[in-house]
Short mmCIF file of C-alpha atoms and ligand atoms in Angstrom, two decimals:
data_model
loop_
_atom_site.label_atom_id
_atom_site.label_comp_id
_atom_site.label_asym_id
_atom_site.label_seq_id
_atom_site.Cartn_x
_atom_site.Cartn_y
_atom_site.Cartn_z
CA MET B 1 -56.15 13.07 -48.93
CA LYS B 2 -57.48 15.64 -51.39
CA PHE B 3 -60.04 18.08 -50.09
CA ASN B 4 -60.94 21.59 -51.16
CA PHE B 5 -61.54 23.67 -48.04
CA LYS B 6 -64.59 25.84 -48.33
CA LYS B 7 -64.45 29.30 -46.86
CA LYS B 8 -68.23 29.67 -47.06
CA PHE B 9 -68.58 26.83 -44.57
CA GLY B 10 -65.91 28.25 -42.28
CA GLN B 11 -63.74 25.16 -42.55
CA ASN B 12 -60.76 25.36 -40.21
CA PHE B 13 -59.94 21.87 -39.05
CA ILE B 14 -58.10 21.00 -35.84
CA THR B 15 -54.88 19.13 -36.45
CA ASP B 16 -53.42 19.09 -32.91
CA LYS B 17 -54.19 15.76 -31.15
CA ASN B 18 -53.53 17.15 -27.66
CA LEU B 19 -56.07 19.89 -28.28
CA LEU B 20 -58.71 17.30 -29.21
CA LYS B 21 -58.15 15.54 -25.91
CA SER B 22 -58.25 18.85 -24.06
CA ILE B 23 -61.62 19.73 -25.64
CA CYS B 24 -63.06 16.42 -24.37
CA LEU B 25 -61.71 17.27 -20.90
CA ASP B 26 -63.03 20.85 -21.10
CA ALA B 27 -66.45 19.51 -22.07
CA ASP B 28 -66.27 17.01 -19.19
CA ILE B 29 -67.31 14.03 -21.34
CA HIS B 30 -67.83 10.71 -19.56
CA ALA B 31 -68.80 7.20 -20.64
CA THR B 32 -72.48 7.76 -19.75
CA ASP B 33 -72.81 10.99 -21.79
CA GLU B 34 -74.69 11.57 -25.02
CA VAL B 35 -73.02 14.27 -27.11
CA LEU B 36 -74.15 16.49 -29.96
CA GLU B 37 -71.35 17.71 -32.18
CA ILE B 38 -72.04 20.36 -34.78
CA GLY B 39 -69.66 20.85 -37.69
CA ALA B 40 -67.85 17.51 -37.72
CA GLY B 41 -65.45 18.39 -40.57
CA MET B 42 -63.18 15.43 -41.23
CA GLY B 43 -64.14 13.98 -37.89
CA ALA B 44 -61.04 14.68 -35.81
CA LEU B 45 -63.00 15.90 -32.82
CA THR B 46 -65.82 13.45 -33.57
CA SER B 47 -63.47 10.48 -33.16
CA ALA B 48 -62.04 11.85 -29.91
CA LEU B 49 -65.58 12.37 -28.56
CA CYS B 50 -66.64 8.86 -29.59
CA GLN B 51 -63.83 7.40 -27.47
CA GLU B 52 -65.10 9.16 -24.35
CA ALA B 53 -68.88 9.27 -24.71
CA LYS B 54 -71.70 6.75 -24.80
CA LYS B 55 -73.12 8.15 -28.00
CA VAL B 56 -72.20 10.98 -30.41
CA VAL B 57 -74.64 12.56 -32.85
CA ALA B 58 -72.70 14.66 -35.36
CA TYR B 59 -73.90 17.18 -37.95
CA GLU B 60 -72.00 18.28 -41.04
CA ILE B 61 -73.40 20.57 -43.72
CA ASP B 62 -70.81 19.82 -46.43
CA GLN B 63 -71.83 16.74 -48.46
CA GLU B 64 -68.28 16.44 -49.79
CA LEU B 65 -67.22 15.32 -46.31
CA LYS B 66 -69.61 12.39 -46.35
CA PRO B 67 -67.07 9.72 -47.47
CA HIS B 68 -64.53 10.90 -44.86
CA LEU B 69 -66.99 10.80 -42.05
CA GLN B 70 -68.71 7.59 -43.10
CA ALA B 71 -65.31 5.88 -43.08
CA LEU B 72 -65.03 6.49 -39.33
CA GLU B 73 -65.23 3.29 -37.32
CA PRO B 74 -67.12 4.05 -34.12
CA GLN B 75 -70.36 2.15 -33.48
CA ASN B 76 -71.61 4.83 -31.14
CA LEU B 77 -71.71 7.52 -33.87
CA VAL B 78 -74.82 8.83 -35.65
CA LEU B 79 -74.15 11.11 -38.64
CA HIS B 80 -76.41 13.71 -40.25
CA PHE B 81 -75.43 15.64 -43.33
CA GLU B 82 -77.64 18.68 -42.77
CA ASP B 83 -77.60 22.30 -41.65
CA ALA B 84 -77.92 22.10 -37.85
CA LEU B 85 -79.00 25.72 -37.65
CA LYS B 86 -81.98 25.16 -39.88
CA LYS B 87 -83.12 21.84 -38.38
CA PRO B 88 -85.75 22.26 -35.66
CA LEU B 89 -84.46 21.65 -32.13
CA ALA B 90 -87.05 18.96 -31.42
CA GLN B 91 -85.91 16.96 -34.44
CA ILE B 92 -82.25 17.25 -33.48
CA GLU B 93 -83.04 16.16 -29.96
CA SER B 94 -85.10 13.12 -31.01
CA ASP B 95 -81.80 11.24 -31.40
CA PHE B 96 -81.15 11.41 -27.66
CA GLU B 97 -82.56 9.34 -24.85
CA GLY B 98 -82.31 12.19 -22.38
CA CYS B 99 -80.07 15.16 -21.68
CA TYR B 100 -76.98 15.71 -23.76
CA LYS B 101 -73.83 17.85 -23.98
CA LEU B 102 -73.20 20.10 -26.98
CA VAL B 103 -69.65 20.36 -28.30
CA ALA B 104 -68.66 22.31 -31.40
CA ASN B 105 -65.77 23.81 -33.27
CA LEU B 106 -67.77 25.88 -35.69
CA PRO B 107 -67.50 28.72 -38.15
CA TYR B 108 -67.49 31.93 -36.20
CA TYR B 109 -70.31 33.54 -38.14
CA ILE B 110 -72.79 31.03 -36.79
CA THR B 111 -71.58 31.07 -33.17
CA THR B 112 -74.19 33.54 -31.89
CA PRO B 113 -77.27 32.07 -33.64
CA LEU B 114 -76.13 28.63 -32.56
CA ILE B 115 -75.78 29.64 -28.92
CA PHE B 116 -79.19 31.33 -28.93
CA LYS B 117 -80.76 28.28 -30.51
CA PHE B 118 -79.41 25.85 -27.94
CA LEU B 119 -80.07 28.14 -24.96
CA GLN B 120 -83.71 27.50 -25.87
CA SER B 121 -83.29 23.77 -25.38
CA THR B 122 -84.74 22.09 -22.33
CA LEU B 123 -82.41 19.07 -22.69
CA VAL B 124 -78.94 20.50 -23.19
CA ASP B 125 -76.76 20.13 -20.04
CA SER B 126 -73.71 22.06 -21.17
CA ILE B 127 -72.39 23.92 -24.20
CA THR B 128 -68.66 23.76 -24.95
CA ILE B 129 -67.62 25.61 -28.05
CA MET B 130 -64.63 27.03 -29.78
CA VAL B 131 -65.21 30.71 -30.38
CA GLN B 132 -63.27 33.65 -31.65
CA LYS B 133 -61.30 35.14 -28.70
CA GLU B 134 -63.34 38.35 -28.79
CA VAL B 135 -66.64 36.44 -28.70
CA GLY B 136 -65.41 34.47 -25.66
CA GLU B 137 -64.63 37.77 -23.94
CA ARG B 138 -68.13 39.01 -24.75
CA ILE B 139 -69.78 35.87 -23.38
CA VAL B 140 -68.08 36.20 -19.97
CA ALA B 141 -68.12 40.05 -19.82
CA GLN B 142 -69.41 41.64 -16.63
CA PHE B 143 -72.00 44.41 -16.75
CA GLY B 144 -70.79 47.97 -17.10
CA GLY B 145 -68.22 47.30 -19.84
CA LYS B 146 -68.22 47.68 -23.59
CA ASP B 147 -68.06 43.91 -24.22
CA TYR B 148 -71.25 43.32 -22.23
CA GLY B 149 -74.26 42.70 -24.48
CA ALA B 150 -77.29 40.50 -25.16
CA LEU B 151 -75.05 37.46 -25.65
CA SER B 152 -73.37 37.98 -22.23
CA VAL B 153 -76.68 38.51 -20.43
CA CYS B 154 -78.45 35.55 -22.02
CA CYS B 155 -75.57 33.13 -21.43
CA GLN B 156 -75.14 34.30 -17.83
CA TYR B 157 -78.87 33.91 -17.17
CA PHE B 158 -78.39 30.12 -17.50
CA GLY B 159 -75.14 29.68 -15.62
CA LYS B 160 -71.59 30.90 -15.29
CA PRO B 161 -69.77 30.72 -18.63
CA LYS B 162 -66.04 30.07 -18.37
CA ILE B 163 -63.15 30.48 -20.78
CA MET B 164 -61.48 27.06 -20.47
CA ARG B 165 -58.43 27.72 -22.59
CA LYS B 166 -56.96 29.98 -25.22
CA VAL B 167 -56.30 28.43 -28.64
CA PRO B 168 -53.77 29.96 -31.05
CA LYS B 169 -54.71 30.13 -34.71
CA SER B 170 -51.68 27.93 -35.56
CA VAL B 171 -53.48 24.70 -34.55
CA PHE B 172 -55.97 24.91 -37.42
CA THR B 173 -55.70 23.97 -41.08
CA PRO B 174 -56.12 26.23 -42.94
CA GLN B 175 -55.09 28.84 -40.42
CA PRO B 176 -57.83 31.42 -39.62
CA ASP B 177 -57.12 35.14 -39.21
CA VAL B 178 -58.05 35.22 -35.52
CA ASP B 179 -57.16 33.51 -32.25
CA SER B 180 -59.78 31.44 -30.48
CA CYS B 181 -60.78 30.17 -27.07
CA ILE B 182 -62.91 27.39 -25.68
CA VAL B 183 -65.89 28.45 -23.65
CA ARG B 184 -68.03 26.18 -21.50
CA LEU B 185 -71.45 27.00 -20.12
CA ASP B 186 -73.12 24.57 -17.71
CA ILE B 187 -76.85 25.03 -17.88
CA GLU B 188 -78.14 25.48 -14.35
CA LYS B 189 -81.64 26.70 -15.23
CA ARG B 190 -84.03 25.16 -17.75
CA TYR B 191 -85.50 27.20 -20.57
CA ASP B 192 -89.16 28.07 -19.87
CA GLU B 193 -91.72 30.84 -20.47
CA ASN B 194 -89.87 33.21 -18.14
CA ALA B 195 -86.67 32.66 -20.04
CA ALA B 196 -88.47 33.30 -23.32
CA ASN B 197 -89.72 36.64 -22.01
CA PHE B 198 -86.29 37.41 -20.60
CA PHE B 199 -84.67 36.88 -24.02
CA GLN B 200 -87.12 39.26 -25.67
CA VAL B 201 -86.69 41.95 -23.06
CA VAL B 202 -82.88 41.71 -23.26
CA ARG B 203 -82.99 41.89 -27.03
CA MET B 204 -85.20 44.99 -26.97
CA CYS B 205 -83.12 46.73 -24.33
CA PHE B 206 -79.88 46.29 -26.33
CA LYS B 207 -81.47 47.18 -29.68
CA SER B 208 -79.87 50.59 -29.60
CA ARG B 209 -77.01 50.66 -27.09
CA ARG B 210 -76.89 54.40 -26.84
CA LYS B 211 -80.56 54.76 -26.00
CA THR B 212 -81.98 54.48 -22.50
CA LEU B 213 -83.98 51.45 -21.41
CA LEU B 214 -87.09 53.64 -21.52
CA ASN B 215 -86.63 54.56 -25.18
CA ASN B 216 -85.76 51.04 -26.26
CA LEU B 217 -88.61 49.44 -24.34
CA ALA B 218 -91.25 51.96 -25.40
CA GLU B 219 -90.22 51.37 -29.00
CA GLY B 220 -89.92 47.59 -28.69
CA LEU B 221 -93.19 47.15 -26.86
CA GLY B 222 -95.03 49.70 -28.94
CA VAL B 223 -96.23 51.72 -25.92
CA GLU B 224 -96.01 55.38 -24.88
CA LYS B 225 -93.05 56.21 -22.63
CA SER B 226 -95.49 57.57 -20.04
CA THR B 227 -97.11 54.10 -19.86
CA LEU B 228 -93.90 52.72 -18.38
CA SER B 229 -93.45 55.43 -15.73
CA GLY B 230 -95.35 53.44 -13.09
CA LEU B 231 -93.23 50.37 -13.52
CA GLY B 232 -91.12 50.98 -10.40
CA PHE B 233 -87.81 50.45 -12.18
CA ASP B 234 -85.25 53.10 -13.09
CA LEU B 235 -85.45 53.09 -16.88
CA ASN B 236 -83.15 56.07 -17.40
CA ARG B 237 -80.16 53.75 -17.51
CA ARG B 238 -78.70 51.95 -20.48
CA ALA B 239 -78.84 48.22 -20.97
CA GLU B 240 -75.10 47.69 -20.39
CA GLN B 241 -75.51 48.97 -16.83
CA LEU B 242 -77.91 46.17 -15.81
CA SER B 243 -76.77 42.82 -14.39
CA PRO B 244 -78.48 39.59 -15.56
CA THR B 245 -80.39 39.54 -12.23
CA GLN B 246 -81.65 43.08 -12.79
CA PHE B 247 -82.84 42.06 -16.27
CA GLU B 248 -84.74 39.23 -14.59
CA GLN B 249 -86.41 41.70 -12.21
CA LEU B 250 -87.22 44.00 -15.10
CA THR B 251 -88.78 41.13 -17.07
CA LEU B 252 -90.99 40.08 -14.17
CA LEU B 253 -92.07 43.67 -13.47
CA LEU B 254 -92.98 44.20 -17.14
CA LYS B 255 -94.97 40.98 -17.16
CA ASP B 256 -96.92 41.97 -14.05
CA TYR B 257 -97.41 45.54 -15.21
CA LEU B 258 -98.48 44.89 -18.81
CA GLY B 259 -100.25 41.63 -18.14
CA GLN B 260 -99.09 38.05 -18.31
CA ASP B 261 -100.96 37.14 -21.48
CA LYS B 262 -100.21 40.43 -23.17
CA ILE B 263 -96.48 40.50 -22.86
CA VAL B 264 -95.56 37.22 -24.57
CA PRO B 265 -97.19 37.92 -27.96
CA MET B 266 -96.20 41.58 -27.72
CA LEU B 267 -92.58 40.68 -27.20
CA GLN B 268 -92.34 38.13 -29.94
N1 SAH M 1 -64.96 19.99 -35.90
C1 SAH M 1 -64.01 19.90 -36.99
C2 SAH M 1 -64.30 20.84 -38.13
C3 SAH M 1 -64.32 22.29 -37.79
S1 SAH M 1 -64.61 23.34 -39.18
C4 SAH M 1 -62.61 20.12 -36.43
O1 SAH M 1 -62.53 20.60 -35.32
O2 SAH M 1 -61.62 19.80 -37.08
C5 SAH M 1 -66.35 23.64 -39.07
C6 SAH M 1 -67.20 22.60 -39.77
O3 SAH M 1 -68.59 22.99 -39.60
C7 SAH M 1 -66.98 22.52 -41.29
O4 SAH M 1 -66.72 21.22 -41.69
C8 SAH M 1 -68.29 23.07 -41.90
O5 SAH M 1 -68.59 22.48 -43.16
C9 SAH M 1 -69.29 22.72 -40.81
N2 SAH M 1 -70.52 23.55 -40.78
C10 SAH M 1 -70.62 24.85 -41.09
N3 SAH M 1 -71.87 25.30 -40.93
C11 SAH M 1 -72.60 24.23 -40.49
C12 SAH M 1 -74.00 24.03 -40.16
N4 SAH M 1 -74.85 25.06 -40.23
N5 SAH M 1 -74.40 22.80 -39.76
C13 SAH M 1 -73.51 21.78 -39.71
N6 SAH M 1 -72.21 21.90 -40.02
C14 SAH M 1 -71.74 23.10 -40.40
#
């Protein structure tokens, strides 16, 4: 089979059959599940998912892969040849009857935007993705360390992300430069207005890691530092010192203090 791998699309295909089975196990796919797969490639993982799930909706950006994917047999497969990052969430989700599980082995440069996009879904039940080893470590990092950042806090707000397995670069064709791991996050809380505020507060607080919360928040919110002195929260710390729960408290305090209707547009 002749195919020119495209670096710009981050094409590193899985060739190890055992790994494909393991990913289905890691994602906890059952016969009643609807699954969204992003970055189908030649369909290796797609086929494995179709065997386990009720329905699989798969996205692939590279039109050259169309004949390969359309040749796949499964009746329970829906294919879209589009950029899943650009397509609005509501349109992606209109293919599903209810909640669904997201599974992806994707180019590493879109991992973070993809995670943030799907954390804003109210229908996704779990996210199982192959990520660069270092990104996996950042997702599960505890507060206080250098790996802890906005990605860790936002993922941990929704549940307890877990590294399911380490994956050596040798299982991919072509072989990437870095090792990988599979991370799963079960969504225990639904995205709502509080979560939207939380995201914005976290983003502002980590804008400049070396600055205190006070400096980052005053700048991000466009208020005088003195305005925030009555908040009742120690803002002389840095973002990496706050647990996800403390960020939640901070978000609620800011909302009460600055006004419910004021904070949402201000933070956006
Ligand atoms: N899942 C397959 C392929 C992994 S390579 C496997 O495990 O073997 C990643 C795939 O994602 C590539 O085929 C690439 O073309 C596709 N891709 C990259 N960006 C994408 C995007 N924004 N939307 C949909 N697919 C994308």
